[in-house]
Tab-separated table of C-alpha atoms and ligand atoms in Angstrom:
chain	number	residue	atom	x	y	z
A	1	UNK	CA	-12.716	9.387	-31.249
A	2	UNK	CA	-10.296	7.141	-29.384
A	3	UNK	CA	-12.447	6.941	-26.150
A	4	UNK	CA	-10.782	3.685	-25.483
A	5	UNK	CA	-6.937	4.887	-25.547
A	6	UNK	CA	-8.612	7.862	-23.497
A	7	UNK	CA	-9.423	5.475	-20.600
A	8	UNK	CA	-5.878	4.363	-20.451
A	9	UNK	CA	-3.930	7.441	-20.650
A	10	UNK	CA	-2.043	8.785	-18.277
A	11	UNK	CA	-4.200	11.368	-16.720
A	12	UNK	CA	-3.547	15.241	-17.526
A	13	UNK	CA	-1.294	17.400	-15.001
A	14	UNK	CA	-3.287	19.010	-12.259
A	15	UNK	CA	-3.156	22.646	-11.442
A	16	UNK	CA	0.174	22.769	-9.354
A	17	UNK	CA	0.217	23.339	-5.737
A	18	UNK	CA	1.079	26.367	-4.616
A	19	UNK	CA	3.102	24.601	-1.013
A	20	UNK	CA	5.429	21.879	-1.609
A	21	UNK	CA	4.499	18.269	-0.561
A	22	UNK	CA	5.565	15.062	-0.927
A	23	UNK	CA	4.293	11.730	-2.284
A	24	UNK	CA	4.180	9.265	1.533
A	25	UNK	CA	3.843	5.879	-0.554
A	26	UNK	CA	5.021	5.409	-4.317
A	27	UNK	CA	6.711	2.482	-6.249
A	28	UNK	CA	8.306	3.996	-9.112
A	29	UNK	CA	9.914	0.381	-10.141
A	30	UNK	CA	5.981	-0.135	-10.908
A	31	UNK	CA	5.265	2.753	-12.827
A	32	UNK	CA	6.260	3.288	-17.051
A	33	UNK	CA	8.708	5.722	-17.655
A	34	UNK	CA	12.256	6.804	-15.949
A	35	UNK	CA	12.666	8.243	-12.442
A	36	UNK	CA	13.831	11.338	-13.815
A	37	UNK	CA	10.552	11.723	-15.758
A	38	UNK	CA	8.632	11.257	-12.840
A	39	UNK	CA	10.044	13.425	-10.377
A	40	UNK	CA	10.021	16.520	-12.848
A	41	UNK	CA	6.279	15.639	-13.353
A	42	UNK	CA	5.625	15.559	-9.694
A	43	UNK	CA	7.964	18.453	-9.261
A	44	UNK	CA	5.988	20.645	-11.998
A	45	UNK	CA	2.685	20.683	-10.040
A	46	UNK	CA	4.687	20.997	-6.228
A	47	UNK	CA	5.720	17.032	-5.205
A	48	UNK	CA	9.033	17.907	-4.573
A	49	UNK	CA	9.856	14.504	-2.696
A	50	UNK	CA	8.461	11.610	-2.557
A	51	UNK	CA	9.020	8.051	-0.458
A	52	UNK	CA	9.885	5.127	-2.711
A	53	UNK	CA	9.190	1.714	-1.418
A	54	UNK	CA	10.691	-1.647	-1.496
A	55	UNK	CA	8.542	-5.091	-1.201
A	56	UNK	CA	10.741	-7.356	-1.884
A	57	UNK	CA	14.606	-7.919	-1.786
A	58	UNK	CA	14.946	-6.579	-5.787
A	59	UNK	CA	12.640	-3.551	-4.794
A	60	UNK	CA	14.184	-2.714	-1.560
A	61	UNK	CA	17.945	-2.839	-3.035
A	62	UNK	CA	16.734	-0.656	-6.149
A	63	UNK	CA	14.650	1.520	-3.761
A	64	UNK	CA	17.946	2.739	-1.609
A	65	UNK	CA	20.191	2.385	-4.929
A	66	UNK	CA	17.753	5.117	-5.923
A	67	UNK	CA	17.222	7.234	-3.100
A	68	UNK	CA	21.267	7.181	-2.955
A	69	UNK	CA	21.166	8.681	-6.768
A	70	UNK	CA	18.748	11.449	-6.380
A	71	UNK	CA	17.994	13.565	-4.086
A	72	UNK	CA	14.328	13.766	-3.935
A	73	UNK	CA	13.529	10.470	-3.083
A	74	UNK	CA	13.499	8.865	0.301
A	75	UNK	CA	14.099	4.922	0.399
A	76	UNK	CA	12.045	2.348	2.563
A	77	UNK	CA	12.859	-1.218	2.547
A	78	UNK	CA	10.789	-4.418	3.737
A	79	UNK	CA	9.623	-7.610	1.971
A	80	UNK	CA	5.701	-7.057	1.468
A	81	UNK	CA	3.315	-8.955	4.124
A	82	UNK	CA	2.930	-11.243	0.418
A	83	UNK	CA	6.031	-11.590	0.123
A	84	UNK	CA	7.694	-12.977	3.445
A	85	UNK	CA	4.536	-16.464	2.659
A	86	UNK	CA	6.232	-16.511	-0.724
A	87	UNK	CA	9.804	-16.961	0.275
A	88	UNK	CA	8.251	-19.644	2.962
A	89	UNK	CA	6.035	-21.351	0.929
A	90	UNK	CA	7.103	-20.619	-2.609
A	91	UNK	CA	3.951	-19.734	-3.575
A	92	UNK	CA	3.572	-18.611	-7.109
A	93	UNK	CA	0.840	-16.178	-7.257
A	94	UNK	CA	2.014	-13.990	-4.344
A	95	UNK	CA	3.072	-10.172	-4.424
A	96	UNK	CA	5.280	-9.441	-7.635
A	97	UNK	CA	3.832	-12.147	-9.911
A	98	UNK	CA	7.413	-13.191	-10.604
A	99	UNK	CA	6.354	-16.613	-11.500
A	100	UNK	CA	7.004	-20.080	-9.705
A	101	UNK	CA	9.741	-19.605	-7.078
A	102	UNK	CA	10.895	-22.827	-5.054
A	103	UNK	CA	10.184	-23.479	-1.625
A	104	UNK	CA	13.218	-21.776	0.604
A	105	UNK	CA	11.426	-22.393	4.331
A	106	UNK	CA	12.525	-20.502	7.219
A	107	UNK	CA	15.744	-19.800	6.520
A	108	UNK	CA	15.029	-18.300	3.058
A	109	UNK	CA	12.948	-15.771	5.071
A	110	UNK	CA	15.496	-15.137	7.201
A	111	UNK	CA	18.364	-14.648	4.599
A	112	UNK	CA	16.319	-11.940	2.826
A	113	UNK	CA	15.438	-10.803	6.572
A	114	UNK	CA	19.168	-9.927	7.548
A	115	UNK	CA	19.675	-8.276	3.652
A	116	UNK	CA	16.676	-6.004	4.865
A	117	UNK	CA	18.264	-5.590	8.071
A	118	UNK	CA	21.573	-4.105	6.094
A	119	UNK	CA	19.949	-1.789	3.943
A	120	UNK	CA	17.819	-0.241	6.981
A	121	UNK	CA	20.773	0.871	8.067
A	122	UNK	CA	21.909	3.038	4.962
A	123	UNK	CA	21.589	6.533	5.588
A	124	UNK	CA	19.264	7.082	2.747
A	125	UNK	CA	16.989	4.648	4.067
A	126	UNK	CA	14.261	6.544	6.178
A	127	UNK	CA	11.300	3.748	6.910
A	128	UNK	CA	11.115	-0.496	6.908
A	129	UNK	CA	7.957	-0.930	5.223
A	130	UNK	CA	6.165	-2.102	3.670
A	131	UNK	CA	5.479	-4.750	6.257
A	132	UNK	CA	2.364	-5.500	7.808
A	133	UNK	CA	-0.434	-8.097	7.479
A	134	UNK	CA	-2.343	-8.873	4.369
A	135	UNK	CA	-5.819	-11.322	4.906
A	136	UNK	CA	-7.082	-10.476	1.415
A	137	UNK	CA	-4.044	-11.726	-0.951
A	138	UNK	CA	-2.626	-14.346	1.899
A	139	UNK	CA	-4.716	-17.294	3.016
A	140	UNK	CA	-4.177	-19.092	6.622
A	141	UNK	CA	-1.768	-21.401	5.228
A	142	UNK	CA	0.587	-17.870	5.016
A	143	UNK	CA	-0.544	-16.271	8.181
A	144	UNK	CA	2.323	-17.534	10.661
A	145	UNK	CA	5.155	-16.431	7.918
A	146	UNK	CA	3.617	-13.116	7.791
A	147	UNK	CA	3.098	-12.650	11.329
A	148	UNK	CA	6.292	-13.704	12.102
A	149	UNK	CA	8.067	-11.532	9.173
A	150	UNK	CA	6.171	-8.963	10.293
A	151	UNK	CA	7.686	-8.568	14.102
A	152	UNK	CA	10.830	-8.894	12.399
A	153	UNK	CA	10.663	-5.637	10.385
A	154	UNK	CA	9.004	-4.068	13.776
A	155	UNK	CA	12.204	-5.164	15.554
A	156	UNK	CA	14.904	-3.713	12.430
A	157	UNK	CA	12.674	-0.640	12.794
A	158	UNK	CA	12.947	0.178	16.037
A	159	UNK	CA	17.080	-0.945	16.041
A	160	UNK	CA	17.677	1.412	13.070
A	161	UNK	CA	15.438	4.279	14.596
A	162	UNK	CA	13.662	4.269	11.326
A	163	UNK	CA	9.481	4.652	10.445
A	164	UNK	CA	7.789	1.486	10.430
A	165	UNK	CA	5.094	1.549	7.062
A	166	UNK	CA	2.994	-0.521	7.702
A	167	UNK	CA	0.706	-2.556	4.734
A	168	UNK	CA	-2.782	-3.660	6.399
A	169	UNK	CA	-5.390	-5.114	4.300
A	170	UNK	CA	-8.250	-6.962	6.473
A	171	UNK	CA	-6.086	-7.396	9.131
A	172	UNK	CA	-7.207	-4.390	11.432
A	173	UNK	CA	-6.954	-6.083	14.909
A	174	UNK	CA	-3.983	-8.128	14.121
A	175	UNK	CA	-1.977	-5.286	13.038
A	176	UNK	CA	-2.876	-3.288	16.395
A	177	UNK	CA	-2.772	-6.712	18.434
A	178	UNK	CA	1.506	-7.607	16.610
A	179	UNK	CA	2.601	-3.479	17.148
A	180	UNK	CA	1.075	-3.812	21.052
A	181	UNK	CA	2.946	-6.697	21.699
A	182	UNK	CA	6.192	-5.907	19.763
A	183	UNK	CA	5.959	-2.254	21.149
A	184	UNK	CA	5.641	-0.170	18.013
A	185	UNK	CA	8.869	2.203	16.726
A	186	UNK	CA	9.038	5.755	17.577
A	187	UNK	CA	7.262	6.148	14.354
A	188	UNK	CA	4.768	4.588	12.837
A	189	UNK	CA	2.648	4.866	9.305
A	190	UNK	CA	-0.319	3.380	8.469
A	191	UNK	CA	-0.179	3.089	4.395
A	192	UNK	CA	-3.605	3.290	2.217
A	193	UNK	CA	-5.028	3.559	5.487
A	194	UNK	CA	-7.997	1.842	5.228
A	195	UNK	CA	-9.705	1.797	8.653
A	196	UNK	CA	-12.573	3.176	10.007
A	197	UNK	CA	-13.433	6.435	12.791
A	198	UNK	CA	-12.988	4.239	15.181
A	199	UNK	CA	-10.104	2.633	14.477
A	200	UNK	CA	-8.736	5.838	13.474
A	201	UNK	CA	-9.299	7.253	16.991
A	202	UNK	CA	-7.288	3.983	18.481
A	203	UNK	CA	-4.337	5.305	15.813
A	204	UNK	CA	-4.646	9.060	17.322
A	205	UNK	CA	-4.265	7.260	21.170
A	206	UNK	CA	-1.353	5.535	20.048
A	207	UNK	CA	0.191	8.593	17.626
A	208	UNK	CA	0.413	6.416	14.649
A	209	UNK	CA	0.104	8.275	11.205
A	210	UNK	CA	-2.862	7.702	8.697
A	211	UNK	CA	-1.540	7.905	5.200
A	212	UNK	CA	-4.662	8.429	2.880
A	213	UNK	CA	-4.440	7.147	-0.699
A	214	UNK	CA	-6.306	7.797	-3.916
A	215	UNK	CA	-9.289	5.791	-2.576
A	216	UNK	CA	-10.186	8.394	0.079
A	217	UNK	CA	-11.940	10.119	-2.915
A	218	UNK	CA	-14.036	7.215	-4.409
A	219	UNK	CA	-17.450	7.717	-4.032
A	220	UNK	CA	-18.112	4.101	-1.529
A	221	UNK	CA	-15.242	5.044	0.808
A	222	UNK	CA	-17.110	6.952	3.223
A	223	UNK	CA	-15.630	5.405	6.139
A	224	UNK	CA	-12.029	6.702	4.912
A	225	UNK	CA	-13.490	10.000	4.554
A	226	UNK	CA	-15.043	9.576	8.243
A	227	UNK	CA	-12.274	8.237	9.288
A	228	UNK	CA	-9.520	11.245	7.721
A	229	UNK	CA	-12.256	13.954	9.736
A	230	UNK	CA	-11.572	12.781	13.104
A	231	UNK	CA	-7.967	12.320	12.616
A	232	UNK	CA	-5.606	14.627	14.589
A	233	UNK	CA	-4.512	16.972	11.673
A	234	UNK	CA	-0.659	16.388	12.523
A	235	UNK	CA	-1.154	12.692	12.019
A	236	UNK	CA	-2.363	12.856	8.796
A	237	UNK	CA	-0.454	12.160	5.536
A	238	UNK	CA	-1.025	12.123	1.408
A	239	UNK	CA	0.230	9.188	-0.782
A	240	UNK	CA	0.026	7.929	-4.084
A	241	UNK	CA	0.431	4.210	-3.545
A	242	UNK	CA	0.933	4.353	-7.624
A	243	UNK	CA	0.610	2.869	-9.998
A	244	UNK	CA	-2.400	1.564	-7.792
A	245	UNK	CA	-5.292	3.536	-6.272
A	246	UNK	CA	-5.613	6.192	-8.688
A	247	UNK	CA	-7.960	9.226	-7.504
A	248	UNK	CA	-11.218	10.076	-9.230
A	249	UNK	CA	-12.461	11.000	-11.764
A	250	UNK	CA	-9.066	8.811	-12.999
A	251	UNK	CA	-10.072	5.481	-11.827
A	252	UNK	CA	-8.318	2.303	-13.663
A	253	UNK	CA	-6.507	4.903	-15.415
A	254	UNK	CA	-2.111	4.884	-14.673
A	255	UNK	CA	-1.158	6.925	-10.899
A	256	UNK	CA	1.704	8.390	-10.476
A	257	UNK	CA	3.169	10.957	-8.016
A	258	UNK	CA	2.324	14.026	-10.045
A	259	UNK	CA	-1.422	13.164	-8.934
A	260	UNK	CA	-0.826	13.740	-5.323
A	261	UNK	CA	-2.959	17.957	-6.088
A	262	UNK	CA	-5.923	15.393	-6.932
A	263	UNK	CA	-6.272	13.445	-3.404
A	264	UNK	CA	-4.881	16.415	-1.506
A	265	UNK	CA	-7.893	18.639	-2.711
A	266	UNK	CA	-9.947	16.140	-1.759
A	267	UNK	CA	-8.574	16.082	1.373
A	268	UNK	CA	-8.953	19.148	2.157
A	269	UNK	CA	-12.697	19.483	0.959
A	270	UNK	CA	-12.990	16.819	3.718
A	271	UNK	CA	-10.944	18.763	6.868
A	272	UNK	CA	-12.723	22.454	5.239
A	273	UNK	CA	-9.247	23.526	5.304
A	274	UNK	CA	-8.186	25.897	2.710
A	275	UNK	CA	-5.819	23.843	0.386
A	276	UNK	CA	-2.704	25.428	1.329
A	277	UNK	CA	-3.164	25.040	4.949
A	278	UNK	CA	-3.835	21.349	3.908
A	279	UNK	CA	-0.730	21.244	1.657
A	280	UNK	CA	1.469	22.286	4.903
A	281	UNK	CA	0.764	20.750	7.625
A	282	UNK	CA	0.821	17.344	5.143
A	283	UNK	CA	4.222	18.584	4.555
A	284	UNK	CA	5.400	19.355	8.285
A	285	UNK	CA	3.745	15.772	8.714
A	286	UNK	CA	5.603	13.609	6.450
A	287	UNK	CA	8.859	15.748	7.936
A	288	UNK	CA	8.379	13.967	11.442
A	289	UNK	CA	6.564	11.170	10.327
A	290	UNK	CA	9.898	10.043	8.394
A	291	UNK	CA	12.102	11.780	11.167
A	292	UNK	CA	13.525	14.228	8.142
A	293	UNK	CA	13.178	18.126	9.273
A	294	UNK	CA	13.652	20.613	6.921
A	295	UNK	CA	12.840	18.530	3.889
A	296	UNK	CA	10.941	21.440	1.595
A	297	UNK	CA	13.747	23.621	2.214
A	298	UNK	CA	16.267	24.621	-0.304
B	301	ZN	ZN1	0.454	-1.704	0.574
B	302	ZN	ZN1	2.547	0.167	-1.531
């Protein structure tokens, strides 16, 4: 038996869905394997586009480069809430675990600032994100670079009339406290939401999206699951977040886009919608959540 090698297998194709969707949240640069082999993966069980995102100034130039090169795949670009401390601070065991980096202050954060600011305003280039606040990875020491690269990509956002994806982990009220100030874009996505009903109603007041991940369906995330069945339907969107957050009964096994059926079923076990109902009005959603109608057709 090789119950080991089992445990770190990529997990086997779901039963294709039968109404196309797409993937809210991926980072292909992450995952093994070529773009091309993931999107005919994806594409074999109906994720027929999917929204590749950039965390960093390598990530965010490679995400557009390859939203520009195939048509499937939607680009957003931001340096990650981990990130923007890094450039500041040089702190070595921040988001990409690209070893020791040196010290570049404000103005380093500023320089990769106005490179994000160019690439927002490709055409390719639907969303700035991820951006956000992150308590868990970034200690206080980080907090005012964050916070303050964070109103930044709010501001590029709302100039380039693109979706704000925003990256919130422990940071709840800050989040809701920066996007009241700042006045938040047109359109904004909560990523991996991870809030509970109540905060979820406070997202439905303000017509921000909830973008559930793979952890909607482990078994202690009840107050995701809470949360995704008092959410306005037409706020609600399906992500992948892979290679991270992959849906049970995969856990600590690779994710990928392809595994989007898994968390959508689950999903709609939740809502007691019928999956296909669940599978379109995820798809309408991620059509105006990204401002990009008619993006199942043809
Ligand atoms: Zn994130
Ligand atoms: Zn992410």
């Amino acid at each position: 038996m090789k119950a080991k090698d089992d445990k770190t297998a990529p997990p086997p194709l779901p039963e294709p869905l039968r109404v196309a969707v797409a993937d809210a949240h991926t980072h292909l640069d992450m995952q093994a394997g070529t773009v091309e082999e993931a999107l005919a993966k994806a594409a074999s069980v109906g994720v027929t586009r999917l929204v590749q995102v950039g965390c960093d100034l390598a990530g965010s130039r490679w995400a557009a480069e390859t939203a520009g090169a195939y048509e499937p795949v939607l680009a957003t670009v931001a340096l990650h809430p981990n990130e923007a401390p890094r450039l500041v601070h040089g702190d070595p065991d921040g988001w990409s675990r690209q070893g020791e980096r040196p010290a570049g202050g404000e103005a380093a954060l500023d320089e990769a600032l106005a490179e994000i600011d160019r690439l927002a305003a490709l055409p390719q280039v639907v969303g700035v994100g991820e951006t956000g606040l992150d308590y868990f990875r970034t200690g206080p020491e980080g907090k005012d670079a964050q916070e303050r690269s964070f109103r930044a990509h709010i501001e590029i956002a709302k100039r380039h009339d693109r979706t704000l994806v925003i990256h919130d982990r422990e940071a709840h009220d800050d989040v809701l406290r920066v996007l009241k100030e700042e006045g938040a874009p047109a359109r904004t996505v909560f990523h991996c939401y991870s809030g509970d009903a109540e905060m979820a109603e406070i997202c439905a007041r303000e017509g921000y999206y909830l973008s559930f991940a793979g952890n909607v369906t482990f078994k202690n995330a009840q107050n995701l699951r809470d949360a995704l069945a008092v959410a306005p339907l037409d706020l609600v969107l399906v992500e992948t977040d892979a290679p991270f957050l992959t849906p049970a009964p995969y856990r600590g096994r690779p994710n990928a886009p392809y595994l989007i059926p898994v968390t959508l079923r689950a999903m709609a076990g939740v809502r007691n919608l019928a999956e296909e109902d669940m599978a379109e009005a995820l798809a309408r959603n991620t059509e105006r959540a990204f401002g990009v109608p008619g993006l199942f057709e043809g």
